Coordinates of C-alpha atoms in Angstrom, one line a residue:
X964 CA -62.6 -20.7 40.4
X965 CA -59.6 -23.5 41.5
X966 CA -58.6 -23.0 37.7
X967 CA -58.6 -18.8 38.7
X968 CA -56.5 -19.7 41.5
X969 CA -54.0 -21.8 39.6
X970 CA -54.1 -18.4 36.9
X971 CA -53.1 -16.2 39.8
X972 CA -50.2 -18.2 41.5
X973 CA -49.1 -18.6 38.1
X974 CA -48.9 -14.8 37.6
X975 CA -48.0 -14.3 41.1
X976 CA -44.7 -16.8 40.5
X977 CA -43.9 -15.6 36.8
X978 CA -43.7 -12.1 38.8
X979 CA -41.9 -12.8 41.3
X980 CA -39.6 -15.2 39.5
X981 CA -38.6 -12.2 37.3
X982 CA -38.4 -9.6 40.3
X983 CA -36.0 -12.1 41.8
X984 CA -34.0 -12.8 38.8
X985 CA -33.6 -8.9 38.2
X986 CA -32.8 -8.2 41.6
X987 CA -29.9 -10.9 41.3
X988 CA -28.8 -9.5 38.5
X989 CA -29.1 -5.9 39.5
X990 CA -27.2 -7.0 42.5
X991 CA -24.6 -9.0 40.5
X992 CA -24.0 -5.7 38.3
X993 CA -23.6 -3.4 41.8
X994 CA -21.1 -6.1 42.8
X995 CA -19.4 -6.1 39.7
X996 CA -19.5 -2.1 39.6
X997 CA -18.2 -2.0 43.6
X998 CA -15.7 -4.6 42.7
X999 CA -14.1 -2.4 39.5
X1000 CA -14.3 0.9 40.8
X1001 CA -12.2 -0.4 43.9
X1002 CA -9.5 -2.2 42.0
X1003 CA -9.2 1.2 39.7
X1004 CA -8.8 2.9 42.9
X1005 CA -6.6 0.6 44.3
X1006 CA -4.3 0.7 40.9
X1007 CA -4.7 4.5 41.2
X1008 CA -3.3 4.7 44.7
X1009 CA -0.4 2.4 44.1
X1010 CA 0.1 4.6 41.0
X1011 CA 0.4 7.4 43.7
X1012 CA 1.9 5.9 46.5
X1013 CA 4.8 5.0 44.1
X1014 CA 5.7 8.1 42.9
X1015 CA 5.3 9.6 46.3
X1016 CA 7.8 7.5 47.7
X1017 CA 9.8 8.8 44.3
X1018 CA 9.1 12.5 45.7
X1019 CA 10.4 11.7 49.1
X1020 CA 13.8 10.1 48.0
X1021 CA 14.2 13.0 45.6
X1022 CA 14.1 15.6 48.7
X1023 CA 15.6 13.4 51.2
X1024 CA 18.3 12.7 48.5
X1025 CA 18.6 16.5 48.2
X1026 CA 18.8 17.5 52.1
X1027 CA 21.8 14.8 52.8
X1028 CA 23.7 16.2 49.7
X1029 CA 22.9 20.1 50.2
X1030 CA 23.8 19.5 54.1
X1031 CA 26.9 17.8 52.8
X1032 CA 27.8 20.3 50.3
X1033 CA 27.2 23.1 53.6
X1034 CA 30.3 21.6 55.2
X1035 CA 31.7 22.3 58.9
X1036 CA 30.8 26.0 58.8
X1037 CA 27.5 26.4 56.6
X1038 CA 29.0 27.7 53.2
X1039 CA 27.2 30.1 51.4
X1040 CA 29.4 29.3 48.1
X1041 CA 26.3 29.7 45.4
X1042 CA 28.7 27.9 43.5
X1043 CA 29.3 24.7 45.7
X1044 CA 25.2 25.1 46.5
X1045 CA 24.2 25.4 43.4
X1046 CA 25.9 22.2 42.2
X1047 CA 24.7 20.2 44.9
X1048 CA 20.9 20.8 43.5
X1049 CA 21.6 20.6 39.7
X1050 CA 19.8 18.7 38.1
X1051 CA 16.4 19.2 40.1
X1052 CA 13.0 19.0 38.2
X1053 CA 11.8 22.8 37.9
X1054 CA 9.0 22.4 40.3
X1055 CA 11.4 21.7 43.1
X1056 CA 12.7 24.5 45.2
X1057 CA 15.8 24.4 47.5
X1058 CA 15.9 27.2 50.4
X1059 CA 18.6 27.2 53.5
X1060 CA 18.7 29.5 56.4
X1061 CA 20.8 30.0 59.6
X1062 CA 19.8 29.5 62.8
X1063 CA 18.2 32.9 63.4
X1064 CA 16.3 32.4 60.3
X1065 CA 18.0 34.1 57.4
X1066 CA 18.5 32.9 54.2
X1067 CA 21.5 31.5 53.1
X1068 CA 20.6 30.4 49.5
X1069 CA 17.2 29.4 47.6
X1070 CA 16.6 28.4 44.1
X1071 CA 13.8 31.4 44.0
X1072 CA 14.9 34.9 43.8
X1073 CA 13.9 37.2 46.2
X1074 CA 13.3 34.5 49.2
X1075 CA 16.0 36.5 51.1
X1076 CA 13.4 39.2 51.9
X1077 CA 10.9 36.8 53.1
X1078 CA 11.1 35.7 57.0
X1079 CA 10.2 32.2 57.7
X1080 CA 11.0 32.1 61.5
X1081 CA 7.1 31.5 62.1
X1082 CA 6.8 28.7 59.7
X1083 CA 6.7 25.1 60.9
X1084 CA 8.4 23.4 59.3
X1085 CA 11.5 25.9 60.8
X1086 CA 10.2 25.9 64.7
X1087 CA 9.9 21.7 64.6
X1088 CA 13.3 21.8 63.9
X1089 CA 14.5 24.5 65.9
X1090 CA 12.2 22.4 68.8
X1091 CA 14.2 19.2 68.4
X1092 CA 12.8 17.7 65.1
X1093 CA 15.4 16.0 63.0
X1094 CA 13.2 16.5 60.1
X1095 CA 9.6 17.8 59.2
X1096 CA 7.1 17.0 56.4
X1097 CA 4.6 19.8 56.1
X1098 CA 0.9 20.2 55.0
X1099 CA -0.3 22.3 52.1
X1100 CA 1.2 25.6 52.4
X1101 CA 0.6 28.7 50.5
X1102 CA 4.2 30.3 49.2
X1103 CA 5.0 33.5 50.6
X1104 CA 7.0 34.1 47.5
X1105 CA 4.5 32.8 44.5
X1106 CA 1.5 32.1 46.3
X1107 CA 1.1 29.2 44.7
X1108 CA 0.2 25.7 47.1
X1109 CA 3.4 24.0 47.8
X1110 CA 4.4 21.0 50.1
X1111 CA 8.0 21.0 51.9
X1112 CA 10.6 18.5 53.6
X1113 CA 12.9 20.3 55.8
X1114 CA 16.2 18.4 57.7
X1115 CA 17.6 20.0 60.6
X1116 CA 21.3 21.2 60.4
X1117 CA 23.3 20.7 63.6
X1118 CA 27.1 21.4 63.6
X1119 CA 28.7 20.6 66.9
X1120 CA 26.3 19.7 68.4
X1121 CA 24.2 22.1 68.2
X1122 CA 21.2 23.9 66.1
X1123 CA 22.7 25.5 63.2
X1124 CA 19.7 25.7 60.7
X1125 CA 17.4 24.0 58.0
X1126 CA 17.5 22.9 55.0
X1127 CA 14.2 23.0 52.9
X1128 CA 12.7 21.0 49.8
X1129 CA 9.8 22.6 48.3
X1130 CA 7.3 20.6 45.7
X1131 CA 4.7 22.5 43.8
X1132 CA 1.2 21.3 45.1
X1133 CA 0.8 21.2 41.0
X1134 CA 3.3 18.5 40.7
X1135 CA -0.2 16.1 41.6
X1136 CA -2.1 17.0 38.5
X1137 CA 0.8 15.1 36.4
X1138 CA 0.0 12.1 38.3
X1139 CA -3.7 12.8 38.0
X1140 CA -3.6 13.1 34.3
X1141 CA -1.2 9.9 33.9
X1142 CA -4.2 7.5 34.9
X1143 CA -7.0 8.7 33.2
X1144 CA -9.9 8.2 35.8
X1145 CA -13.4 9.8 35.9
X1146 CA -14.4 13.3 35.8
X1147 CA -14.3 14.5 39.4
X1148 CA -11.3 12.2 40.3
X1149 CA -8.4 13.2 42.7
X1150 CA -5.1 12.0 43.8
X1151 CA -3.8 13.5 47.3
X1152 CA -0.9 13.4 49.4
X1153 CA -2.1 13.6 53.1
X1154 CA 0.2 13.5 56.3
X1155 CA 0.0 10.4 58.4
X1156 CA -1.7 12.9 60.9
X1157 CA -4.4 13.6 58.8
X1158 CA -2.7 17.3 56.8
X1159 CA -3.3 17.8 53.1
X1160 CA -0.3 17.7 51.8
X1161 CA -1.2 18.7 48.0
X1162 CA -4.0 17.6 45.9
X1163 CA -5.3 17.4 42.1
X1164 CA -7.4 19.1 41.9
X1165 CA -5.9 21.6 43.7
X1166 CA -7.4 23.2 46.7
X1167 CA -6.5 26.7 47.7
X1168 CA -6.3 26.1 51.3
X1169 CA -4.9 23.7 54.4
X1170 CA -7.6 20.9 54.8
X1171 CA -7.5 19.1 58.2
X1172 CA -8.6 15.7 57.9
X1173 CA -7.4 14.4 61.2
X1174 CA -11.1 14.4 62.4
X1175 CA -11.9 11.9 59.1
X1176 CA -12.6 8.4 59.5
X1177 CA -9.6 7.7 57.0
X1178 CA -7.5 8.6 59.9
X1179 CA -9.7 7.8 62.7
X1180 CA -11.0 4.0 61.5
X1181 CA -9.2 2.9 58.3
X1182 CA -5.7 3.8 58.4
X1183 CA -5.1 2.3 62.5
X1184 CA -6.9 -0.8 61.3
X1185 CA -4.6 -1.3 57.8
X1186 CA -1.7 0.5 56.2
X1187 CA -3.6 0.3 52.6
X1188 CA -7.2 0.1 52.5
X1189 CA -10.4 1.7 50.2
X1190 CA -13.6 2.6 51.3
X1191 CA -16.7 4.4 49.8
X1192 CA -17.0 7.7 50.8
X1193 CA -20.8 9.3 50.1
X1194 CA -19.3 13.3 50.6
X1195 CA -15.9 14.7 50.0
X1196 CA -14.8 16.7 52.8
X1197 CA -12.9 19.1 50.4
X1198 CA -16.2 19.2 47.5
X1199 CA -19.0 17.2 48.4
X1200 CA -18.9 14.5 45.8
X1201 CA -19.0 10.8 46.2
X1202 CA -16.5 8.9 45.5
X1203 CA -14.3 5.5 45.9
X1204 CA -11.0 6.1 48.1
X1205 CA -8.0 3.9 48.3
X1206 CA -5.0 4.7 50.1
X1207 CA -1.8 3.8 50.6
X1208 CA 0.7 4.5 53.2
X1209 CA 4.1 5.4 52.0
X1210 CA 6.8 3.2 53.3
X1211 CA 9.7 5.5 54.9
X1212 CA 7.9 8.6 55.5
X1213 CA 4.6 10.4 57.1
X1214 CA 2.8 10.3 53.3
X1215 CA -0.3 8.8 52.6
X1216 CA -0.7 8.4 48.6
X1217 CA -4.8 8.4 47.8
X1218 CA -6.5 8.1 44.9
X1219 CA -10.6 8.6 44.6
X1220 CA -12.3 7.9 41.8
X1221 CA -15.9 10.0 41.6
X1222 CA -18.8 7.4 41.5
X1223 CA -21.6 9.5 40.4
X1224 CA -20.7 9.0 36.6
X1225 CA -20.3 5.1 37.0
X1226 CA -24.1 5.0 39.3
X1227 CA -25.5 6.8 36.5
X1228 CA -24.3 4.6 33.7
X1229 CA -25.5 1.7 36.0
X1230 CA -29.2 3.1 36.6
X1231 CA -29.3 4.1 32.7
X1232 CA -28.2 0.3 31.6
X1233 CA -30.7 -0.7 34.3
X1234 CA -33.8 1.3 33.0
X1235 CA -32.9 0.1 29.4
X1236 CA -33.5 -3.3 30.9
X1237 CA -36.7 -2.6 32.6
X1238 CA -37.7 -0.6 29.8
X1239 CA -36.9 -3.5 27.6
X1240 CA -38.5 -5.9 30.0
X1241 CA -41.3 -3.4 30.9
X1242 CA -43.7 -4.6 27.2
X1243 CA -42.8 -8.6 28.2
X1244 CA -43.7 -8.1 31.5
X1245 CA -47.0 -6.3 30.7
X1246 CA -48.1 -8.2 28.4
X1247 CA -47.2 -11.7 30.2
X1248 CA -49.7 -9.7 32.7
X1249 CA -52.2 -8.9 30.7
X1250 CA -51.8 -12.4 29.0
X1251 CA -52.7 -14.0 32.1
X1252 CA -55.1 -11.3 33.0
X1253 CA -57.3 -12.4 29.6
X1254 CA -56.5 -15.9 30.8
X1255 CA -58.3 -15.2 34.0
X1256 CA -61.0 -13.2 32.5
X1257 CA -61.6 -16.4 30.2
X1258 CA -61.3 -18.4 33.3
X1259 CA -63.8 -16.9 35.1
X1260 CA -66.1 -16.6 32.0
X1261 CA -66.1 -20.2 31.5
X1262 CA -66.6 -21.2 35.3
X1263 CA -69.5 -18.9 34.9
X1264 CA -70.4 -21.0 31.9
X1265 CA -69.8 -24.2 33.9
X1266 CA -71.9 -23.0 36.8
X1267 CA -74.7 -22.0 34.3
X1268 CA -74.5 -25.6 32.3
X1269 CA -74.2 -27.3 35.5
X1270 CA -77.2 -25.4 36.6
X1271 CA -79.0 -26.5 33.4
X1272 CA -78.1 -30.3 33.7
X1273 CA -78.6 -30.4 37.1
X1274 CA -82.5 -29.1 36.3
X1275 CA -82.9 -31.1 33.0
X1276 CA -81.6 -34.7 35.9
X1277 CA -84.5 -33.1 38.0
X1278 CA -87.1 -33.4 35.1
X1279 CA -85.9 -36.4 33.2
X1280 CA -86.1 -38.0 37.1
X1281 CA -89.2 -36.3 37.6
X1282 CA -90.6 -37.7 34.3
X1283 CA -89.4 -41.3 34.6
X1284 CA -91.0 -41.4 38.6
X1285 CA -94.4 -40.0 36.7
X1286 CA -94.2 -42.8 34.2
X1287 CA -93.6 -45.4 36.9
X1288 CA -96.4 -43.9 38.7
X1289 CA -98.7 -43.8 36.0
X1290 CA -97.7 -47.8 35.4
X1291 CA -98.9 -48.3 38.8
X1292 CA -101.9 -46.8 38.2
X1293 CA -102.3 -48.6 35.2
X1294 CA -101.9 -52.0 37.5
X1295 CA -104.5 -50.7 40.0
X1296 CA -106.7 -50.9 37.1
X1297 CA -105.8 -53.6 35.3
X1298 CA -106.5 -55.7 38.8
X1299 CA -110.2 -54.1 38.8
X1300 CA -111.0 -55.5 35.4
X1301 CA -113.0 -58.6 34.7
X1302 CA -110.4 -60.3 32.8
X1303 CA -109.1 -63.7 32.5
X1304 CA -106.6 -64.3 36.0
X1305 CA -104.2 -65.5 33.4
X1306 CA -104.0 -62.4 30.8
X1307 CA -104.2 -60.2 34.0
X1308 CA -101.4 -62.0 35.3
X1309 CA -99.3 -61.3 32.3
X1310 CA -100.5 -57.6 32.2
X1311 CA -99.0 -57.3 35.4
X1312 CA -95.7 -58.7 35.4
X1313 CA -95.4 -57.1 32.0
X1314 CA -96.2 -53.6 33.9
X1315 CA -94.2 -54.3 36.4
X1316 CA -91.1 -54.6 34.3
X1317 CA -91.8 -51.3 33.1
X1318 CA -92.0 -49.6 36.4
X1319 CA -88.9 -51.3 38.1
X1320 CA -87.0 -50.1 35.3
X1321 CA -88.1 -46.5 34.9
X1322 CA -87.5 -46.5 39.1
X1323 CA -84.5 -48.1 39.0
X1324 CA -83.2 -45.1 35.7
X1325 CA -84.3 -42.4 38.3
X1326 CA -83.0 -43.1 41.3
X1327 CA -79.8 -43.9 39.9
X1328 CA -80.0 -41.2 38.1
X1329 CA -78.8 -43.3 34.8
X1330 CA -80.1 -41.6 31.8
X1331 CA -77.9 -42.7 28.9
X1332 CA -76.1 -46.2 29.9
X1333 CA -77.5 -48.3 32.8
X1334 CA -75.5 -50.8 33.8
X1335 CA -77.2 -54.2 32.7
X1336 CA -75.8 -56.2 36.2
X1337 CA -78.4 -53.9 38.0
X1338 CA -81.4 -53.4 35.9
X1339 CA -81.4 -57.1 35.2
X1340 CA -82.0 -58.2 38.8
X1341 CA -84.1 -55.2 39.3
X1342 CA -86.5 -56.1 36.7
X1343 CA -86.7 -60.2 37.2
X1344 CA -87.2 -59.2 40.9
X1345 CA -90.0 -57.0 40.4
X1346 CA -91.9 -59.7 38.2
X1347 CA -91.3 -62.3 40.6
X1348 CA -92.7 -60.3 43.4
X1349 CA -95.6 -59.5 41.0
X1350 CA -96.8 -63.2 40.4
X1351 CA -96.0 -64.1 44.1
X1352 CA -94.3 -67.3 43.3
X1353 CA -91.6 -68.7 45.6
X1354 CA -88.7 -69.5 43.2
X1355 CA -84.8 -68.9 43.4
X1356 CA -83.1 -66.8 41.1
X1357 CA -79.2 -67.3 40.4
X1358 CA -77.5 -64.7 38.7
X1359 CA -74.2 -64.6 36.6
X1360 CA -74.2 -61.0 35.5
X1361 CA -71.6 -59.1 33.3
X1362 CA -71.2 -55.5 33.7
X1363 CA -72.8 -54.7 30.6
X1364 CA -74.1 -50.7 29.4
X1365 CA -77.6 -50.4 28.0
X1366 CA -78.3 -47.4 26.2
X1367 CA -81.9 -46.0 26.7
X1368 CA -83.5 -47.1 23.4
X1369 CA -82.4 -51.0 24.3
X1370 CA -83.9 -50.7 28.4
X1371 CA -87.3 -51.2 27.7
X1372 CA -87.1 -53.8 25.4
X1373 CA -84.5 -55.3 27.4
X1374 CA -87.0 -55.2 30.3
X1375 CA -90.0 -56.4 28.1
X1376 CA -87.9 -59.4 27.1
X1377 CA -87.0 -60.6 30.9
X1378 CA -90.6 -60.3 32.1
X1379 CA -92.0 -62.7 28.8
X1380 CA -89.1 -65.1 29.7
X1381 CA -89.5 -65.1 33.3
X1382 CA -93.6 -64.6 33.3
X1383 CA -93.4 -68.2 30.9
X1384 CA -91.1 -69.8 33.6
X1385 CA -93.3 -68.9 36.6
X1386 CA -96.3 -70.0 34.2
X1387 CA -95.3 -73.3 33.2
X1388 CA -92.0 -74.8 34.7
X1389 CA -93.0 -75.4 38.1
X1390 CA -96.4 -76.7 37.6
X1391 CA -96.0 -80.1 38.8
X1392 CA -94.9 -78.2 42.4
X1393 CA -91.3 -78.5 42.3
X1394 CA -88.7 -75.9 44.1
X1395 CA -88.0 -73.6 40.9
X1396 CA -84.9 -72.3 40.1
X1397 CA -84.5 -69.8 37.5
X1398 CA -80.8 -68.8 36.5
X1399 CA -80.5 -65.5 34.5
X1400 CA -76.6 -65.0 32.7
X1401 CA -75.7 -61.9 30.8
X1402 CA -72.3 -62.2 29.2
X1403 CA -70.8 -59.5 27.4
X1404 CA -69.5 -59.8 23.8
X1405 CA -68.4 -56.1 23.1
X1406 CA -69.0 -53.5 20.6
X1407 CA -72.3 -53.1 22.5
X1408 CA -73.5 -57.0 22.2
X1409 CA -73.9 -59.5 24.9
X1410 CA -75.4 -63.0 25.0
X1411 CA -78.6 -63.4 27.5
X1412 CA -79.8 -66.8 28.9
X1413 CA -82.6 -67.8 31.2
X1414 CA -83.3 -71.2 32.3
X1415 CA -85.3 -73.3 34.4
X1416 CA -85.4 -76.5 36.1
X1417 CA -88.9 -77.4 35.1
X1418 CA -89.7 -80.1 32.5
X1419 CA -88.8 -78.3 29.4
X1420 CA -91.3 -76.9 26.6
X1421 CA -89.3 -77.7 23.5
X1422 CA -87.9 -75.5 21.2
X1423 CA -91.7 -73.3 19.7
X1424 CA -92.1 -73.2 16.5
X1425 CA -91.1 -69.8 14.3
X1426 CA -95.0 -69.9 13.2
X1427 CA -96.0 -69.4 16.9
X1428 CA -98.9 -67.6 17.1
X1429 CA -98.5 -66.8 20.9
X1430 CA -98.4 -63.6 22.3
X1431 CA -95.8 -64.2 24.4
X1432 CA -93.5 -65.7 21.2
X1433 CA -94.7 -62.9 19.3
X1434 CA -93.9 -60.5 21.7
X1435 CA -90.0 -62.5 22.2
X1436 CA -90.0 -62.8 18.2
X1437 CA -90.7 -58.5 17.7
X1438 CA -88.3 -57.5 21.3
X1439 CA -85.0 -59.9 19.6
X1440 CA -85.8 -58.7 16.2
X1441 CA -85.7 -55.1 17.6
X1442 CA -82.5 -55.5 19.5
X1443 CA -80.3 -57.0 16.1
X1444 CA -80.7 -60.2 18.0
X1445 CA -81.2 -63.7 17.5
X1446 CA -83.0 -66.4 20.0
X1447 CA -83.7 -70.1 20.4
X1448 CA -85.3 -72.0 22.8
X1449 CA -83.9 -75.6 23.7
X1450 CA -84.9 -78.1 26.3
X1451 CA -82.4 -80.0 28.4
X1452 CA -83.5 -80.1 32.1
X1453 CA -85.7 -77.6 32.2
X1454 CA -86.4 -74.7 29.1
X1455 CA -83.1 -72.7 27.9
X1456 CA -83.8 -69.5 26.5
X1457 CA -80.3 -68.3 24.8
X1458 CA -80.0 -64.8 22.7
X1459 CA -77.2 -62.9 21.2
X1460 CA -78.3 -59.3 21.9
X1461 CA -77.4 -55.2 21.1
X1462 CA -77.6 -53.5 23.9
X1463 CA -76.7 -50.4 22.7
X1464 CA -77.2 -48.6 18.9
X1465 CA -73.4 -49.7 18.3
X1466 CA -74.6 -53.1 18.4
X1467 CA -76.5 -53.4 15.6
X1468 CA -74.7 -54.2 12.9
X1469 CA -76.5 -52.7 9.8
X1470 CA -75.8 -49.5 12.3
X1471 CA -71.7 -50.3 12.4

């Protein structure tokens, strides 16, 4: 189940590290969008802004030289006029009336039949205004959209008249068409008090904007500015403003630049990725979710083979505690019989051996290697305690493995040699020490000794016909060993040993 877990937060962090690392870069490609469309705007309203300032020199240009060409007593020479605006652009218009309103001369026909006394940009300057920029108007003459610039005309003094510059709204969609911006794009001239002045596309009415946060928030906190604007007072769309104030005049020069197109290419590159990324993604899921699957299979597995081993320790435990039982039975009767003290003697140690090995295997749960620095003292303990004989013991024990098919005779092998010391080394009553050394050679060898202090027996001959040499003889021959015995203060029992099937080496 930990390995599950680790599965999981792996998943968990492969998803998340891609969720984060497509949100960056869905976020660096809104930046990047945000960032072009505003300098396109930008470049669009100085576009704008520059030839608006171009439009307002051309009138103002045009009122100083008409009003100069009107001389001291407002001529109404066509002639004299008429030069003083040659040379005008065809959508420009020239008008001039008197005081009382009546036409003097106009670059229109007919505009002497029209009244214009009600017109604003005629009271402002009958009111005081030295000059006037208007909204969008609606010609009374062509009823087309038109801006104008008028200049008051004073002559001694006093109000004599006005002189008026008309543009045709239309003169925008040249501008429009010069910078080649998105469908649904507009440029606009707008008043610094929030008028339409003319726009392209063109609109067919006045539009008051004075109420708009262009003129309530932006334009009092910077002359040039662009912001994102979700609805269009005028249509409705969305779009990216930038304006620009006009230096000189009352304009505002605006370019916006309709979003909608540029989102939508956005979202469509966006759901290429994702549907791109979607199979990767799906299958690094379902990868991990076989993974887990597998995961969960094999701790299942686990559980079920650690279930198995754990009942197969029980029985192998269970089986070696019935053997050491049935040992101890065999003990209880071997003390009942009538036999020789000696043999019985022998019988036991030899028994006891066997059932301090088998205890020691299952309650250290040690069923393929035992180590031989344990079972060794457990063993020549147990057949010391069996004969009852006071000696010492001194061990010098490697840590040496003993597979199961070398502990018993391992264990028979200690009990002879010990059960011969006990028997015959301390006879004469002398403190006996017995010393017991295990030193390990590798590959599954190691080199046994046990000695005592007693006498010595001298090395037995190979013809031996005692049990106890037979049984040392048939134990080292069954181990891949070799033995000898040599006396030299007290008897020195010396083997080279296999303790373990590598050992042997017609096995190697």
């Amino acid at each position: 189940m930990r390995a599950a877990t680790v599965a999981v937060a792996i998943l968990s962090i492969c998803v998340a590290a891609f969720a984060c690392v497509f949100a960056y870069f869905v976020f660096q490609a809104i930046g990047q969008t945000r960032t072009r469309l505003e300098e396109r705007s930008q470049a669009a309203a100085q576009v704008v802004a520059t030839n608006a300032g171009w439009v307002a020199q051309v009138a103002n240009q045009t009122l100083r030289r008409v009003d100069a060409a009107l001389g001291p007593t407002l001529s109404n020479d066509s002639e004299v006029l008429q030069a003083a605006v040659e040379g005008l652009p065809g959508n420009i218009d020239v008008y001039i009336i008197d005081a009382d309103a009546h036409t003097l001369f106009s670059t229109v026909p007919g505009s002497a039949a029209v009244n214009v006394a009600d017109r604003e940009y005629f009271t402002a300057l009958r009111d005081g205004a030295s000059s006037y920029t208007s909204g969008l108007l609606v010609s009374r003459l062509t009823s087309e959209p038109i801006f104008v610039f008028s200049r008051r005309v004073n002559r001694q003094g006093d109000f004599a008249g006005a002189i008026m510059v008309s543009f045709s709204a239309s003169l925008l969609q040249s501008f429009l068409s010069s910078l080649d911006l998105e469908d649904g794009s507009t440029v606009s001239l707008v008043r610094r008090d929030g008028a339409l002045m003319a726009r392209a596309p063109a609109v067919g009415e006045p539009v008051d904007l004075s109420q708009h946060p262009l003129i309530t928030q932006h334009l009092p906190a910077a002359e040039a500015g662009t912001y994102f604007s979700d609805v269009s007072p005028v249509d409705g769309i969305s779009r990216v403003v930038s304006y620009r104030a006009v230096p000189g005049t009352e304009i505002l020069a605006l370019a916006s630049i309709a979003t909608n197109e540029t989102w939508n290419s956005l979202r469509a590159a966006i759901i290429s990725v994702l549907i791109i990324a979607a199979p990767i993604l799906l299958g690094l899921v379902g990868g991990c979710i076989w993974i887990l699957r597998l995961l969960r299979r094999d701790a299942r597995r686990r559980a079920e083979l650690e279930a198995a081993n754990e009942t197969n320790v029980l029985l192998f435990r269970e089986i070696h505690h019935r053997v050491k039982n049935n040992l101890q039975s065999v003990q209880s009767l071997v003390r009942m019989q009538d036999i020789p003290a000696g043999a019985k003697a022998d019988l036991q140690s030899r028994l006891s051996a066997m059932a301090a090995m088998h205890q020691h295997i299952y309650q250290h749960d040690r069923y393929e290697d035992i180590d031989a620095h344990d079972l060794v003292q457990v063993v020549v303990d147990e057949v010391i305690h069996a004969y009852g004989v006071d000696v010492r013991v001194v061990y010098d024990l490697d840590h040496v493995p003993v597979d199961r098919d070398h502990a018993t005779p391992l264990s028979l092998l200690l009990s002879e040699l010990v059960t011969n010391a006990l028997k015959y080394a301390f006879n004469d009553g002398r403190r006996g020490i017995i010393t017991v050394t295990l030193r390990d050679k590798g590959g599954g060898r190691a080199q046994l000794t046990v000695s005592d202090n007693g006498p010595g027996m001298g090395e037995p001959a190979d013809t031996s016909a005692s049990m106890g040499l037979r049984l040392v003889r048939g134990v080292v021959s069954q181990m891949g060993g070799t033995y000898r015995f040599r006396s030299e203060e007290g008897t020195h029992f010396e083997a080279d040993l296999a303790l373990a099937v590598a050992g042997h080496p017609t096995r190697q």
